[in-house]
Tab-separated table of C-alpha atoms in Angstrom:
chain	number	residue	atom	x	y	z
V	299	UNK	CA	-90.605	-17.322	-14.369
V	300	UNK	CA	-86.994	-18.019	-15.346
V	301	UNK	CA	-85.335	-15.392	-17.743
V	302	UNK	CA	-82.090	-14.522	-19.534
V	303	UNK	CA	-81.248	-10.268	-19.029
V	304	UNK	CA	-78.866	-8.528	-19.514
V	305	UNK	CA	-78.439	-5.196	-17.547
V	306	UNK	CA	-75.143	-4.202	-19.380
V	307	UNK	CA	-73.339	-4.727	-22.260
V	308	UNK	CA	-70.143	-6.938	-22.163
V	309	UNK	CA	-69.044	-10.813	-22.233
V	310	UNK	CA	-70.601	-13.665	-20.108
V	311	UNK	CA	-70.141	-11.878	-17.492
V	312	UNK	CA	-73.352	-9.733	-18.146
V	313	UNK	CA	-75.724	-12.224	-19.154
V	314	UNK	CA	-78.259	-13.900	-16.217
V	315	UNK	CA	-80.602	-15.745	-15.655
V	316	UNK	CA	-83.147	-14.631	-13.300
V	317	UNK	CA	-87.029	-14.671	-11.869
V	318	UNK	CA	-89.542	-11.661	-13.431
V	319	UNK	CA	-92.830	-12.065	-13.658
V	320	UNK	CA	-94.734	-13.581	-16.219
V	321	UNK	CA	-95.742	-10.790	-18.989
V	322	UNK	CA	-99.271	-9.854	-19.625
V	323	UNK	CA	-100.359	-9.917	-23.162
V	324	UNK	CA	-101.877	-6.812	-24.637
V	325	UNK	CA	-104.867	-6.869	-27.124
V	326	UNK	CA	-102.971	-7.878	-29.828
V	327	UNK	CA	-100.444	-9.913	-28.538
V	328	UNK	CA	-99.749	-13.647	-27.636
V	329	UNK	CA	-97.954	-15.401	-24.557
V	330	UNK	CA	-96.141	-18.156	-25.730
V	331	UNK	CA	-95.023	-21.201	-23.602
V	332	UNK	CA	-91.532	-21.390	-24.736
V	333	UNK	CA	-90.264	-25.182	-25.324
V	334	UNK	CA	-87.517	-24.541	-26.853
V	335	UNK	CA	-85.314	-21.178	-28.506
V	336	UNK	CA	-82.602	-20.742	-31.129
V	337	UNK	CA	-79.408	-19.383	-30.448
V	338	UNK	CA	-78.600	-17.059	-32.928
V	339	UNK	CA	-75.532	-14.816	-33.389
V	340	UNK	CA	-77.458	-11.572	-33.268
V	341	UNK	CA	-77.800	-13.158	-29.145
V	342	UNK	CA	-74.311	-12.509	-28.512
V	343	UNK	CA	-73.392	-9.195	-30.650
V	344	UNK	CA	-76.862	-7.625	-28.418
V	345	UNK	CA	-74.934	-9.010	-25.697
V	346	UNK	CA	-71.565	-7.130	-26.708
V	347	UNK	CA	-73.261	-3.672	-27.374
V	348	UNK	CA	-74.991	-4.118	-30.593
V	349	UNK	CA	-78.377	-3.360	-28.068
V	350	UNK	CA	-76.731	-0.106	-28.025
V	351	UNK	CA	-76.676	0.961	-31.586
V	352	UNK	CA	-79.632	-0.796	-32.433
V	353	UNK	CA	-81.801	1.766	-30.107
V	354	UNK	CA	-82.241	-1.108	-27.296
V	355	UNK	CA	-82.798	-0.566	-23.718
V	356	UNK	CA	-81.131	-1.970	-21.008
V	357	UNK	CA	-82.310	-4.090	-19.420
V	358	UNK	CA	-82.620	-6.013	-22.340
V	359	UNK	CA	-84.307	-10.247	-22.287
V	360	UNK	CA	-82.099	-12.176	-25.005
V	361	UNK	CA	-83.891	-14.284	-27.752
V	362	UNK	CA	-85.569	-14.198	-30.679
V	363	UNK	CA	-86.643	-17.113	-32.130
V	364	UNK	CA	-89.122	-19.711	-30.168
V	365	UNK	CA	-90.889	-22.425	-30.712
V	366	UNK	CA	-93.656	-23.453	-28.148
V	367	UNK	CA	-97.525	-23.676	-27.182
V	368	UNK	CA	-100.103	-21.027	-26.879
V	369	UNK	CA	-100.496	-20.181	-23.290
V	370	UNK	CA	-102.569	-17.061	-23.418
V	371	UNK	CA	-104.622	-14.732	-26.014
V	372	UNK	CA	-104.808	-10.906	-26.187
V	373	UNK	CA	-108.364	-10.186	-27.013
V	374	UNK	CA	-108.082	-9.383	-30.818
V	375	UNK	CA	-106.135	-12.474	-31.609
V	376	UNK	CA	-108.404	-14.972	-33.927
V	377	UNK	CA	-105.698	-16.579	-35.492
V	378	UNK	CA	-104.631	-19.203	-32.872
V	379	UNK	CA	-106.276	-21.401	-30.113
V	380	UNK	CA	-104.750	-21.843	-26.635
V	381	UNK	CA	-102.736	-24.768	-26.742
V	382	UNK	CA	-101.467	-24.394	-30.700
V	383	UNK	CA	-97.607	-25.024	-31.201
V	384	UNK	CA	-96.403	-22.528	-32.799
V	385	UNK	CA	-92.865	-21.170	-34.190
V	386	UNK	CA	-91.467	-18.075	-35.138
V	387	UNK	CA	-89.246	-15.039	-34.351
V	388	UNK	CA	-89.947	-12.638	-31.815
V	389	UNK	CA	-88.881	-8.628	-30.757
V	390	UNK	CA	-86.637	-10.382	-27.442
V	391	UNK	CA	-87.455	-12.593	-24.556
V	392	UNK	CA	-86.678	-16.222	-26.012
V	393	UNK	CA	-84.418	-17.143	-23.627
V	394	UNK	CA	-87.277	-17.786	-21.344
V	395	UNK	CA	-90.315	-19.288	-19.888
V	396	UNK	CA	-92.870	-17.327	-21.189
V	397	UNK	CA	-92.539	-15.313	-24.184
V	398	UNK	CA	-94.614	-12.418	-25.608
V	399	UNK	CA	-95.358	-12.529	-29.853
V	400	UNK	CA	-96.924	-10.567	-31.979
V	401	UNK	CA	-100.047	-12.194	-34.418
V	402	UNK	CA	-98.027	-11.513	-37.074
V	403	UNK	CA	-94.596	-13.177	-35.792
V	404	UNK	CA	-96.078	-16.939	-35.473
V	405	UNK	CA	-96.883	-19.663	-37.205
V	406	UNK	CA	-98.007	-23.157	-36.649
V	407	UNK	CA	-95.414	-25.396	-36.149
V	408	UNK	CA	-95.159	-28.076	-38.164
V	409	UNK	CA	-96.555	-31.787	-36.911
V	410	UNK	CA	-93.668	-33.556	-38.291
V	411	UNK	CA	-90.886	-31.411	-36.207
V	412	UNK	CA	-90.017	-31.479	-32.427
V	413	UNK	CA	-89.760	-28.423	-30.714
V	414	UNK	CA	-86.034	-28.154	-30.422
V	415	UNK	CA	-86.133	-28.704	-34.211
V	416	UNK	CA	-88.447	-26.155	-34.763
V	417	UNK	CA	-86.592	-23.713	-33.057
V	418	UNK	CA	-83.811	-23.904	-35.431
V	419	UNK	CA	-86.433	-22.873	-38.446
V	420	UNK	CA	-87.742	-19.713	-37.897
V	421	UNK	CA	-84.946	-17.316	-38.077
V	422	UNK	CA	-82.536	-18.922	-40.510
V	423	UNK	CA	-84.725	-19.964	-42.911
V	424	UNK	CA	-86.692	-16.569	-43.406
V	425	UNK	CA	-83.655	-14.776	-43.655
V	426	UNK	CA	-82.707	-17.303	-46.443
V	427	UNK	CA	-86.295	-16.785	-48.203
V	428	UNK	CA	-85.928	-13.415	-48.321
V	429	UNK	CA	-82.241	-12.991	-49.291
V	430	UNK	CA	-82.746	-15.160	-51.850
V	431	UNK	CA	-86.838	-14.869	-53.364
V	432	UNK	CA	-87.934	-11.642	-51.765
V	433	UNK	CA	-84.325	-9.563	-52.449
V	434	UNK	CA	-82.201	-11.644	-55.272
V	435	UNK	CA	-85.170	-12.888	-57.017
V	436	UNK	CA	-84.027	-16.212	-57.178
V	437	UNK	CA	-85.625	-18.217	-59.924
V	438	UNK	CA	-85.351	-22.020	-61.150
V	439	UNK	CA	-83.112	-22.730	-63.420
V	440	UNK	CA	-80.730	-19.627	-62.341
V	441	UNK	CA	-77.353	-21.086	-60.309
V	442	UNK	CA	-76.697	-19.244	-57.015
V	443	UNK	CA	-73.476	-19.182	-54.871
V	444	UNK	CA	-73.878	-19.890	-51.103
V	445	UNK	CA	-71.434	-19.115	-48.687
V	446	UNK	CA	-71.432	-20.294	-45.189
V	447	UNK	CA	-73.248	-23.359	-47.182
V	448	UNK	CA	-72.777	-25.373	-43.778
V	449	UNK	CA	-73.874	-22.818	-41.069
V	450	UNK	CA	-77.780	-22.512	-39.769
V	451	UNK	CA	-78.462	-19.867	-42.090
V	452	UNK	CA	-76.482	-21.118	-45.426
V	453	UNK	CA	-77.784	-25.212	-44.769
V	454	UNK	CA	-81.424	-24.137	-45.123
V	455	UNK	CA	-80.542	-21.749	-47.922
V	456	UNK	CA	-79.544	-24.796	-49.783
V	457	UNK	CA	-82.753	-26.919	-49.207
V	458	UNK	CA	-84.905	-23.892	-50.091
V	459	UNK	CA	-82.678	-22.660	-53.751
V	460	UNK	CA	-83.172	-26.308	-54.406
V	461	UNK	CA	-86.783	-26.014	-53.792
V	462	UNK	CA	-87.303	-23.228	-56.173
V	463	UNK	CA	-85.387	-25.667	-58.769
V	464	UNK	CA	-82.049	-23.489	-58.949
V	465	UNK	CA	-78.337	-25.202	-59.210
V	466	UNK	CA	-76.384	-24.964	-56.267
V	467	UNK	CA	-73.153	-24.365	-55.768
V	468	UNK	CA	-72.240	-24.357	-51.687
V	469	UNK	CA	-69.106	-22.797	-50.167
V	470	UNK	CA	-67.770	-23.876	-46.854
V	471	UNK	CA	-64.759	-26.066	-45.626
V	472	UNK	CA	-64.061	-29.125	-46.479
V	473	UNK	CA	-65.044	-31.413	-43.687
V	474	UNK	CA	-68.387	-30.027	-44.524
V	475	UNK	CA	-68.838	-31.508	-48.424
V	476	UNK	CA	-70.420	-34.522	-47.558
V	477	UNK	CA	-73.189	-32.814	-45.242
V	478	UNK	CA	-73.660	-29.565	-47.849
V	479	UNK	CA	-74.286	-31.971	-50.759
V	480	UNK	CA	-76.638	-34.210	-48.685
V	481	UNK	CA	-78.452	-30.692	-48.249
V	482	UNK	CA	-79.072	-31.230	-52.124
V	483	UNK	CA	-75.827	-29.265	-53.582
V	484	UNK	CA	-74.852	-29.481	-56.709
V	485	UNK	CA	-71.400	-28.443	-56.670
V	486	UNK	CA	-69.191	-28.028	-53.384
V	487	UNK	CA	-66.084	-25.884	-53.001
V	488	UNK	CA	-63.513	-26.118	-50.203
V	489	UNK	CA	-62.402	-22.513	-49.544
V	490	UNK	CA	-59.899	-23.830	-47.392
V	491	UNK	CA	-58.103	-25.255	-50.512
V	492	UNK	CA	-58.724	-22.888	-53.723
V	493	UNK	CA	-59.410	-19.231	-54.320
V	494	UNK	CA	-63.368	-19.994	-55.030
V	495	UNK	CA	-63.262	-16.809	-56.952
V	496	UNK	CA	-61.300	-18.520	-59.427
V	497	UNK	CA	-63.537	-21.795	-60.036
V	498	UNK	CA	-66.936	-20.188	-59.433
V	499	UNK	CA	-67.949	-18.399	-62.623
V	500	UNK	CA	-71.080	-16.496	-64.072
V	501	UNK	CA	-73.741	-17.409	-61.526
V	502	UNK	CA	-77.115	-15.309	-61.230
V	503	UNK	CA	-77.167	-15.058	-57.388
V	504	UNK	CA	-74.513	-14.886	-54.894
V	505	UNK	CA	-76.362	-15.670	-51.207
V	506	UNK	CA	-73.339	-14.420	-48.855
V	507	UNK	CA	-73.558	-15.679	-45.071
V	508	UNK	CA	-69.560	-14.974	-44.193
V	509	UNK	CA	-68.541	-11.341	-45.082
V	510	UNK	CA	-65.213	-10.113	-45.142
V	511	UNK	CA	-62.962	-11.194	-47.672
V	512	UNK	CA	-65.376	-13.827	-49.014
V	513	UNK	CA	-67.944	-10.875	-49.607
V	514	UNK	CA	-65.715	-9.083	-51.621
V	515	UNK	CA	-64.383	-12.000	-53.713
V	516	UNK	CA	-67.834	-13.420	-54.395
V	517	UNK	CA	-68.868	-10.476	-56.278
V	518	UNK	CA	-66.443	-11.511	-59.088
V	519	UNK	CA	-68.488	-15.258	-59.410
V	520	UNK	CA	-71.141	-13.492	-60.867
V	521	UNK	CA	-72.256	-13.039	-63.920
V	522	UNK	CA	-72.868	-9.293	-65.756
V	523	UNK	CA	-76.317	-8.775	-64.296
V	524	UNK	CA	-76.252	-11.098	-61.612
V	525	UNK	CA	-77.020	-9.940	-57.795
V	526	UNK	CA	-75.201	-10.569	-54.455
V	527	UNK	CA	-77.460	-10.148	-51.302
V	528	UNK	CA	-75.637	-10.432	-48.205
V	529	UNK	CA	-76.926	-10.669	-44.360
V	530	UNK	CA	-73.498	-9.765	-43.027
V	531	UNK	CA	-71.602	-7.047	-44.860
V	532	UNK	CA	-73.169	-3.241	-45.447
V	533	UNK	CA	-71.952	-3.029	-49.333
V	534	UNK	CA	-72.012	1.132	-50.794
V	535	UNK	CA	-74.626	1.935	-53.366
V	536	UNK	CA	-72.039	1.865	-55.914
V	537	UNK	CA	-70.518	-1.810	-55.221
V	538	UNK	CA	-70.123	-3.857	-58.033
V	539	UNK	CA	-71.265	-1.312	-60.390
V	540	UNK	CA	-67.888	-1.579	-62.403
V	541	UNK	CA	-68.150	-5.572	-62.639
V	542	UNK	CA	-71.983	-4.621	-64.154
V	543	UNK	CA	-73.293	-6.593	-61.168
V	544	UNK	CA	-75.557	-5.138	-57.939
V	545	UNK	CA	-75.060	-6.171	-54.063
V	546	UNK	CA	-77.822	-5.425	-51.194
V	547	UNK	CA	-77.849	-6.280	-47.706
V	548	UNK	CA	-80.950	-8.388	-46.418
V	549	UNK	CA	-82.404	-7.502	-43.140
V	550	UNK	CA	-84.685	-10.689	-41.623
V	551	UNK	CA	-88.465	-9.398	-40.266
V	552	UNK	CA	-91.175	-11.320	-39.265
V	553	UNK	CA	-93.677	-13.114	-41.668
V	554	UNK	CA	-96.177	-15.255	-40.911
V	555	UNK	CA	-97.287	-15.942	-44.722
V	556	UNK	CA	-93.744	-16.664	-45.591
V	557	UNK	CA	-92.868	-19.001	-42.568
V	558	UNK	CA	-96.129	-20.999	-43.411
V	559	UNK	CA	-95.100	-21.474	-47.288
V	560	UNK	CA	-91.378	-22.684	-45.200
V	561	UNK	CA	-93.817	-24.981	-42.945
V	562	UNK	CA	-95.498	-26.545	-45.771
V	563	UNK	CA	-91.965	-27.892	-47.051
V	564	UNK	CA	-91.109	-28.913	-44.120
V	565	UNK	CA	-94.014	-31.097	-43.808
V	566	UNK	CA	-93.395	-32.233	-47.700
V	567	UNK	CA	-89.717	-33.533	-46.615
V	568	UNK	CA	-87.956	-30.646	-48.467
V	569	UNK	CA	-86.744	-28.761	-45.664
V	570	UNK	CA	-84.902	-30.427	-42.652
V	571	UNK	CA	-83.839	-28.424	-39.633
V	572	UNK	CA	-80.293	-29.302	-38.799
V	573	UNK	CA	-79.423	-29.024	-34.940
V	574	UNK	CA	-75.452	-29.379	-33.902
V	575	UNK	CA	-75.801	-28.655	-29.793
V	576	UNK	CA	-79.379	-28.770	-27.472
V	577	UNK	CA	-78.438	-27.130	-24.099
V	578	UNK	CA	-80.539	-26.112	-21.252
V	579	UNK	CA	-81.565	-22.609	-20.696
V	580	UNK	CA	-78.907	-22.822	-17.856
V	581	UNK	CA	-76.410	-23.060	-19.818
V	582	UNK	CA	-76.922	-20.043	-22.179
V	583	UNK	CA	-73.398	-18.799	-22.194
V	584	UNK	CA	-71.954	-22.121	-23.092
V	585	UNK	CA	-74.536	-22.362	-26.195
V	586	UNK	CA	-73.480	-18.029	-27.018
V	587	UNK	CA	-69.947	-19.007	-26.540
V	588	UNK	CA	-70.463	-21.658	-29.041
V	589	UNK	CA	-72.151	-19.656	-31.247
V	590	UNK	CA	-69.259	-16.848	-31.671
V	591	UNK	CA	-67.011	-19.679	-32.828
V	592	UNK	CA	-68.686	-19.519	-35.758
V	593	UNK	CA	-67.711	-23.391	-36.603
V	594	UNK	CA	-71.225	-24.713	-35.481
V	595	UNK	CA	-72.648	-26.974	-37.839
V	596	UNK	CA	-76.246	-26.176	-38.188
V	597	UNK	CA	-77.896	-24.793	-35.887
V	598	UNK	CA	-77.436	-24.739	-31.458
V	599	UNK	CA	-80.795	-24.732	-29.448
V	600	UNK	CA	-81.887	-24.009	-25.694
V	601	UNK	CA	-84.205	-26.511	-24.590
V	602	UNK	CA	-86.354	-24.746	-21.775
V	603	UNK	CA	-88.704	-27.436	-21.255
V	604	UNK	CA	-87.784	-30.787	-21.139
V	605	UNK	CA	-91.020	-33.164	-20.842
């Protein structure tokens, strides 16, 4: 079967695609037949030594978030029938034919989404779920700052605060307002034109997707009490502690119960999957070089098999 490796860590130069053999599910495991695969920008930091300091071993198969059919069971899976579509993230091996999950990394895809759709789900919006519900403890009513509102993670942030009934407030440039606030924002602001910091004031949550600078400055939107989760910055214990306000980073795992509650509003019409670029798996370093940009709307997606 066809596979993206890497053998070394570097640019473009490193990443191939090449024929392995199919893996073998063990007892617990399932062999997915990938459709299609998000490109994500965990890909291309792996790809640039992250692998490294993450405890990964070369040779390492890129991708981690899939969306495709049951091919094969391990014995002790019950959960799924050969031939279910199915969505979800994965340890590696996206970027591929055949793909190995765990029972507790799937779920059934949703009947109203394609498959290049679906693979733009998985990843971005559990990350969201849990910044936000599982970490923040976003509630309705509460307003919440996202940043990066425009971006595969931040655009299904702001279907799912709205969800939970919270006012929105999305950050991102300004060619971008008329998408964010046909995500269901309730307020936009160009950071492009005005210090946010200045115009965004006392809101519960602060949902940061960008880092940097915009990390740092969003802390001072919130109000005494509030609560900035991040997925990009690694704030100290202590930060915010003198503004009377608390910051966590959010680390993204696998979770079946979740990504079914996110499949159910997709299905209702509350969550749409947002796709900027489909590629083919051939051309994997145009869709990673895309991704480092960073100026992707939504989300890019590898289509692997095309009937």
């Amino acid at each position: 079967m066809k596979a993206v490796i890497i053998h070394a860590y570097g640019n473009e130069d490193v990443v191939k695609q090449v024929d392995v053999a199919r893996p073998e599910p063990k007892a617990d495991e399932i062999l997915v037949k990938v459709h299609a695969a998000g490109v994500n920008p965990v890909d291309w930091k792996i790809r640039n030594g992250m692998g490294e300091r993450l405890g990964l071993t070369l040779p390492i198969r890129l991708g981690g978030e899939v969306a495709g059919t049951v091919e094969e069971l391990g014995a002790e899976v019950t959960e799924f029938n050969l031939g279910d579509a199915v969505y979800g993230i994965i340890t590696s091996g996206a970027f591929a034919e055949y793909a190995i999950a765990k029972i507790g990394d799937l779920a059934l895809k949703p009947d109203n989404l394609e498959f290049e759709s679906a693979a733009a789900i998985p990843l971005g919006a559990l990350t969201a779920w849990q910044s936000m519900f599982d970490v923040a403890k976003l509630e309705g009513g509460q307003r919440i700052l996202i940043t990066g509102a425009s971006g595969g993670v931040g655009s299904l942030a702001v279907q799912l605060a709205k969800s939970r009934g919270a006012y929105v407030i999305g950050l991102a440039s300004g060619h971008n307002e008329a998408f964010v606030k046909e995500l269901g924002a309730d307020e936009f602001v160009d950071y492009t034109k005005q210090n946010f910091a200045e115009v965004v004031k006392d809101v519960d949550v602060v949902f940061d997707t960008v880092g940097g600078d915009t990390f740092e400055r969003a802390l001072y939107t919130l109000k005494k009490g509030g609560f900035l989760v991040t997925v990009v910055a690694f704030p100290a214990e202590d930060t915010g502690r003198e503004l009377g306000v608390q910051a966590a980073r959010a680390f993204c795992k696998p979770n079946a119960q979740e990504l079914a509650e996110i499949s159910a509003l997709v299905e209702a019409g509350k969550l749409k999957a947002h796709v900027s670029t489909v590629l083919p798996l051939e051309e994997v370093n145009k869709a990673l070089q895309l991704s480092e940009t960073g100026r992707t709307r939504g989300k890019i997606v590898l289509q692997v098999i095309t009937n």
